[in-house]
């Protein structure tokens, strides 16, 4: 879902900096525009074009094939500028073995151990986000280790069994 609080503008600004350090970089923004803000995609497209990123950042719209999308990624970025209530996409990316970059707000800090499964950055800080993305793209071994650690963390803390056990304990 494309909502302003998800920080897509921060991500696009970060990508302008990443492009300068990693010229082959490509980014994909997945999600449909929220019904209450139909012009938001135009805002994002204008920013992308203003920063000369039309060939670097793609808007895919709504996708049903998230496992396919995840498999194509090197890393996942969650740029929320307001605290993320849970950030299921982080769990999905970690389960897929992807290192993540996420804004350090809300549940992200409970899901990710900074420097272990991914990198946490201050919300709204495009420069810090760009540095984190560049680090993971230029230190592939570290990104691979973070992805493996993420898979382990999902198995240990976010499995279906863990969820079921947690709900049952609430009822008990």
Short mmCIF file of C-alpha atoms in Angstrom, two decimals:
data_model
loop_
_atom_site.label_atom_id
_atom_site.label_comp_id
_atom_site.label_asym_id
_atom_site.label_seq_id
_atom_site.Cartn_x
_atom_site.Cartn_y
_atom_site.Cartn_z
CA UNK A 1 0.00 0.00 0.00
CA UNK A 2 1.39 3.36 -1.03
CA UNK A 3 0.84 5.76 1.87
CA UNK A 4 2.95 8.83 2.66
CA UNK A 5 3.72 7.56 6.18
CA UNK A 6 5.50 4.56 4.62
CA UNK A 7 8.37 6.88 3.63
CA UNK A 8 8.54 6.24 -0.10
CA UNK A 9 9.80 9.77 -0.68
CA UNK A 10 12.67 9.09 1.73
CA UNK A 11 13.47 5.88 -0.15
CA UNK A 12 13.49 7.67 -3.51
CA UNK A 13 15.78 10.40 -2.14
CA UNK A 14 18.07 7.71 -0.73
CA UNK A 15 18.15 5.97 -4.10
CA UNK A 16 19.53 9.14 -5.72
CA UNK A 17 22.51 8.87 -3.37
CA UNK A 18 22.82 5.10 -3.79
CA UNK A 19 22.89 5.48 -7.59
CA UNK A 20 26.00 7.64 -7.32
CA UNK A 21 27.84 4.94 -5.35
CA UNK A 22 26.33 1.84 -6.96
CA UNK A 23 25.57 2.81 -10.58
CA UNK A 24 23.82 -0.46 -11.46
CA UNK A 25 21.31 -0.20 -8.59
CA UNK A 26 17.62 -0.66 -9.27
CA UNK A 27 14.73 -0.21 -6.86
CA UNK A 28 11.16 -1.40 -7.00
CA UNK A 29 8.29 0.11 -5.04
CA UNK A 30 5.55 -2.46 -4.56
CA UNK A 31 2.03 -1.48 -3.62
CA UNK A 32 -1.20 0.11 -4.71
CA UNK A 33 -2.08 3.73 -4.00
CA UNK A 34 -4.39 4.18 -1.03
CA UNK A 35 -7.94 5.11 -2.09
CA UNK A 36 -7.93 8.17 0.17
CA UNK A 37 -4.85 9.62 -1.56
CA UNK A 38 -5.21 8.88 -5.30
CA UNK A 39 -2.64 11.51 -6.37
CA UNK A 40 0.20 10.11 -4.28
CA UNK A 41 1.67 8.04 -7.11
CA UNK A 42 1.93 11.25 -9.16
CA UNK A 43 3.88 12.86 -6.30
CA UNK A 44 6.26 9.89 -6.15
CA UNK A 45 6.64 9.74 -9.93
CA UNK A 46 7.44 13.47 -10.06
CA UNK A 47 10.08 13.11 -7.36
CA UNK A 48 11.59 10.10 -9.12
CA UNK A 49 11.75 12.02 -12.40
CA UNK A 50 13.08 15.19 -10.73
CA UNK A 51 15.96 13.12 -9.30
CA UNK A 52 16.62 11.45 -12.69
CA UNK A 53 15.71 8.02 -11.38
CA UNK A 54 13.17 6.97 -14.00
CA UNK A 55 15.49 4.18 -15.14
CA UNK A 56 16.36 3.20 -11.54
CA UNK A 57 13.11 3.15 -9.56
CA UNK A 58 10.04 1.26 -10.78
CA UNK A 59 6.52 1.39 -9.39
CA UNK A 60 5.05 -2.08 -9.78
CA UNK A 61 1.61 -1.51 -8.31
CA UNK A 62 -0.15 -4.29 -6.40
CA UNK A 63 1.50 -7.70 -6.75
CA UNK A 64 0.12 -11.12 -5.85
CA UNK A 65 3.46 -12.87 -6.48
CA UNK A 66 5.38 -11.59 -3.47
CA UNK A 67 7.62 -14.71 -3.24
CA UNK A 68 8.76 -13.99 -6.81
CA UNK A 69 9.39 -10.33 -5.96
CA UNK A 70 11.32 -11.27 -2.81
CA UNK A 71 13.50 -13.72 -4.69
CA UNK A 72 14.50 -10.95 -7.12
CA UNK A 73 15.66 -8.59 -4.34
CA UNK A 74 19.16 -8.26 -2.95
CA UNK A 75 17.86 -6.37 0.11
CA UNK A 76 14.53 -5.05 1.34
CA UNK A 77 14.03 -1.46 2.51
CA UNK A 78 11.24 -0.36 4.83
CA UNK A 79 11.36 3.44 5.01
CA UNK A 80 8.39 4.24 7.27
CA UNK A 81 8.50 7.72 8.77
CA UNK A 82 5.87 6.88 11.40
CA UNK A 83 6.22 3.89 13.71
CA UNK A 84 5.41 0.69 11.86
CA UNK A 85 2.83 -1.29 13.88
CA UNK A 86 4.33 -4.65 12.96
CA UNK A 87 6.08 -4.65 9.60
CA UNK A 88 5.08 -8.06 8.27
CA UNK A 89 7.10 -7.36 5.12
CA UNK A 90 10.24 -7.44 7.29
CA UNK A 91 9.36 -10.95 8.47
CA UNK A 92 8.65 -12.02 4.89
CA UNK A 93 11.98 -10.65 3.66
CA UNK A 94 13.90 -12.21 6.53
CA UNK A 95 12.18 -15.57 5.92
CA UNK A 96 13.35 -15.26 2.30
CA UNK A 97 16.93 -14.77 3.51
CA UNK A 98 17.16 -11.07 2.66
CA UNK A 99 19.06 -8.51 4.69
CA UNK A 100 16.87 -5.53 5.50
CA UNK A 101 17.22 -1.80 5.99
CA UNK A 102 14.45 -0.34 8.12
CA UNK A 103 13.51 2.87 9.86
CA UNK A 104 14.20 2.49 13.56
CA UNK A 105 10.66 3.11 14.80
CA UNK A 106 7.86 0.96 16.05
CA UNK A 107 8.10 -2.79 15.74
CA UNK A 108 11.12 -2.76 13.41
CA UNK A 109 13.48 -2.55 16.39
CA UNK A 110 11.75 -5.55 17.95
CA UNK A 111 12.00 -7.59 14.76
CA UNK A 112 15.54 -6.68 13.69
CA UNK A 113 18.70 -6.69 15.75
CA UNK A 114 20.65 -3.80 14.25
CA UNK A 115 23.72 -5.12 12.47
CA UNK A 116 22.59 -8.75 12.83
CA UNK A 117 19.59 -9.27 10.50
CA UNK A 118 19.81 -5.85 8.89
CA UNK A 119 20.45 -2.20 9.54
CA UNK A 120 18.22 0.28 11.36
CA UNK A 121 18.30 3.96 10.40
CA UNK A 122 16.63 7.06 11.83
CA UNK A 123 13.14 7.58 10.35
CA UNK A 124 13.11 10.18 7.58
CA UNK A 125 16.90 10.25 7.18
CA UNK A 126 17.54 9.62 3.47
CA UNK A 127 21.31 9.99 3.94
CA UNK A 128 21.48 7.33 6.64
CA UNK A 129 19.22 5.08 4.58
CA UNK A 130 21.43 5.53 1.52
CA UNK A 131 24.57 4.69 3.54
CA UNK A 132 22.93 1.53 4.89
CA UNK A 133 21.80 0.43 1.43
CA UNK A 134 25.23 1.14 -0.03
CA UNK A 135 26.89 -0.81 2.76
CA UNK A 136 24.78 -3.90 2.14
CA UNK A 137 25.13 -3.69 -1.65
CA UNK A 138 28.91 -3.31 -1.45
CA UNK A 139 29.47 -5.83 1.37
CA UNK A 140 27.69 -8.86 -0.07
CA UNK A 141 29.16 -11.28 2.46
CA UNK A 142 27.76 -9.22 5.33
CA UNK A 143 24.37 -8.99 3.61
CA UNK A 144 24.33 -12.76 3.08
CA UNK A 145 25.13 -13.38 6.76
CA UNK A 146 22.40 -10.94 7.80
CA UNK A 147 19.95 -12.75 5.52
CA UNK A 148 20.84 -16.10 7.07
CA UNK A 149 20.52 -14.64 10.56
CA UNK A 150 17.12 -13.26 9.56
CA UNK A 151 15.93 -16.69 8.49
CA UNK A 152 17.04 -18.11 11.84
CA UNK A 153 15.31 -15.32 13.76
CA UNK A 154 12.04 -15.88 11.88
CA UNK A 155 12.19 -19.61 12.65
CA UNK A 156 12.93 -18.93 16.33
CA UNK A 157 10.58 -15.98 17.02
CA UNK A 158 8.00 -15.62 14.27
CA UNK A 159 6.93 -19.08 13.21
CA UNK A 160 3.29 -20.12 12.88
CA UNK A 161 3.75 -22.34 15.94
CA UNK A 162 5.11 -19.42 17.99
CA UNK A 163 2.15 -17.28 16.92
CA UNK A 164 -0.34 -20.02 17.78
CA UNK A 165 1.30 -20.64 21.16
CA UNK A 166 1.22 -16.90 21.91
CA UNK A 167 -2.48 -16.58 21.10
CA UNK A 168 -3.28 -19.65 23.19
CA UNK A 169 -1.35 -18.23 26.14
CA UNK A 170 -3.42 -15.04 25.94
CA UNK A 171 -6.62 -17.08 26.18
CA UNK A 172 -5.24 -19.14 29.05
#
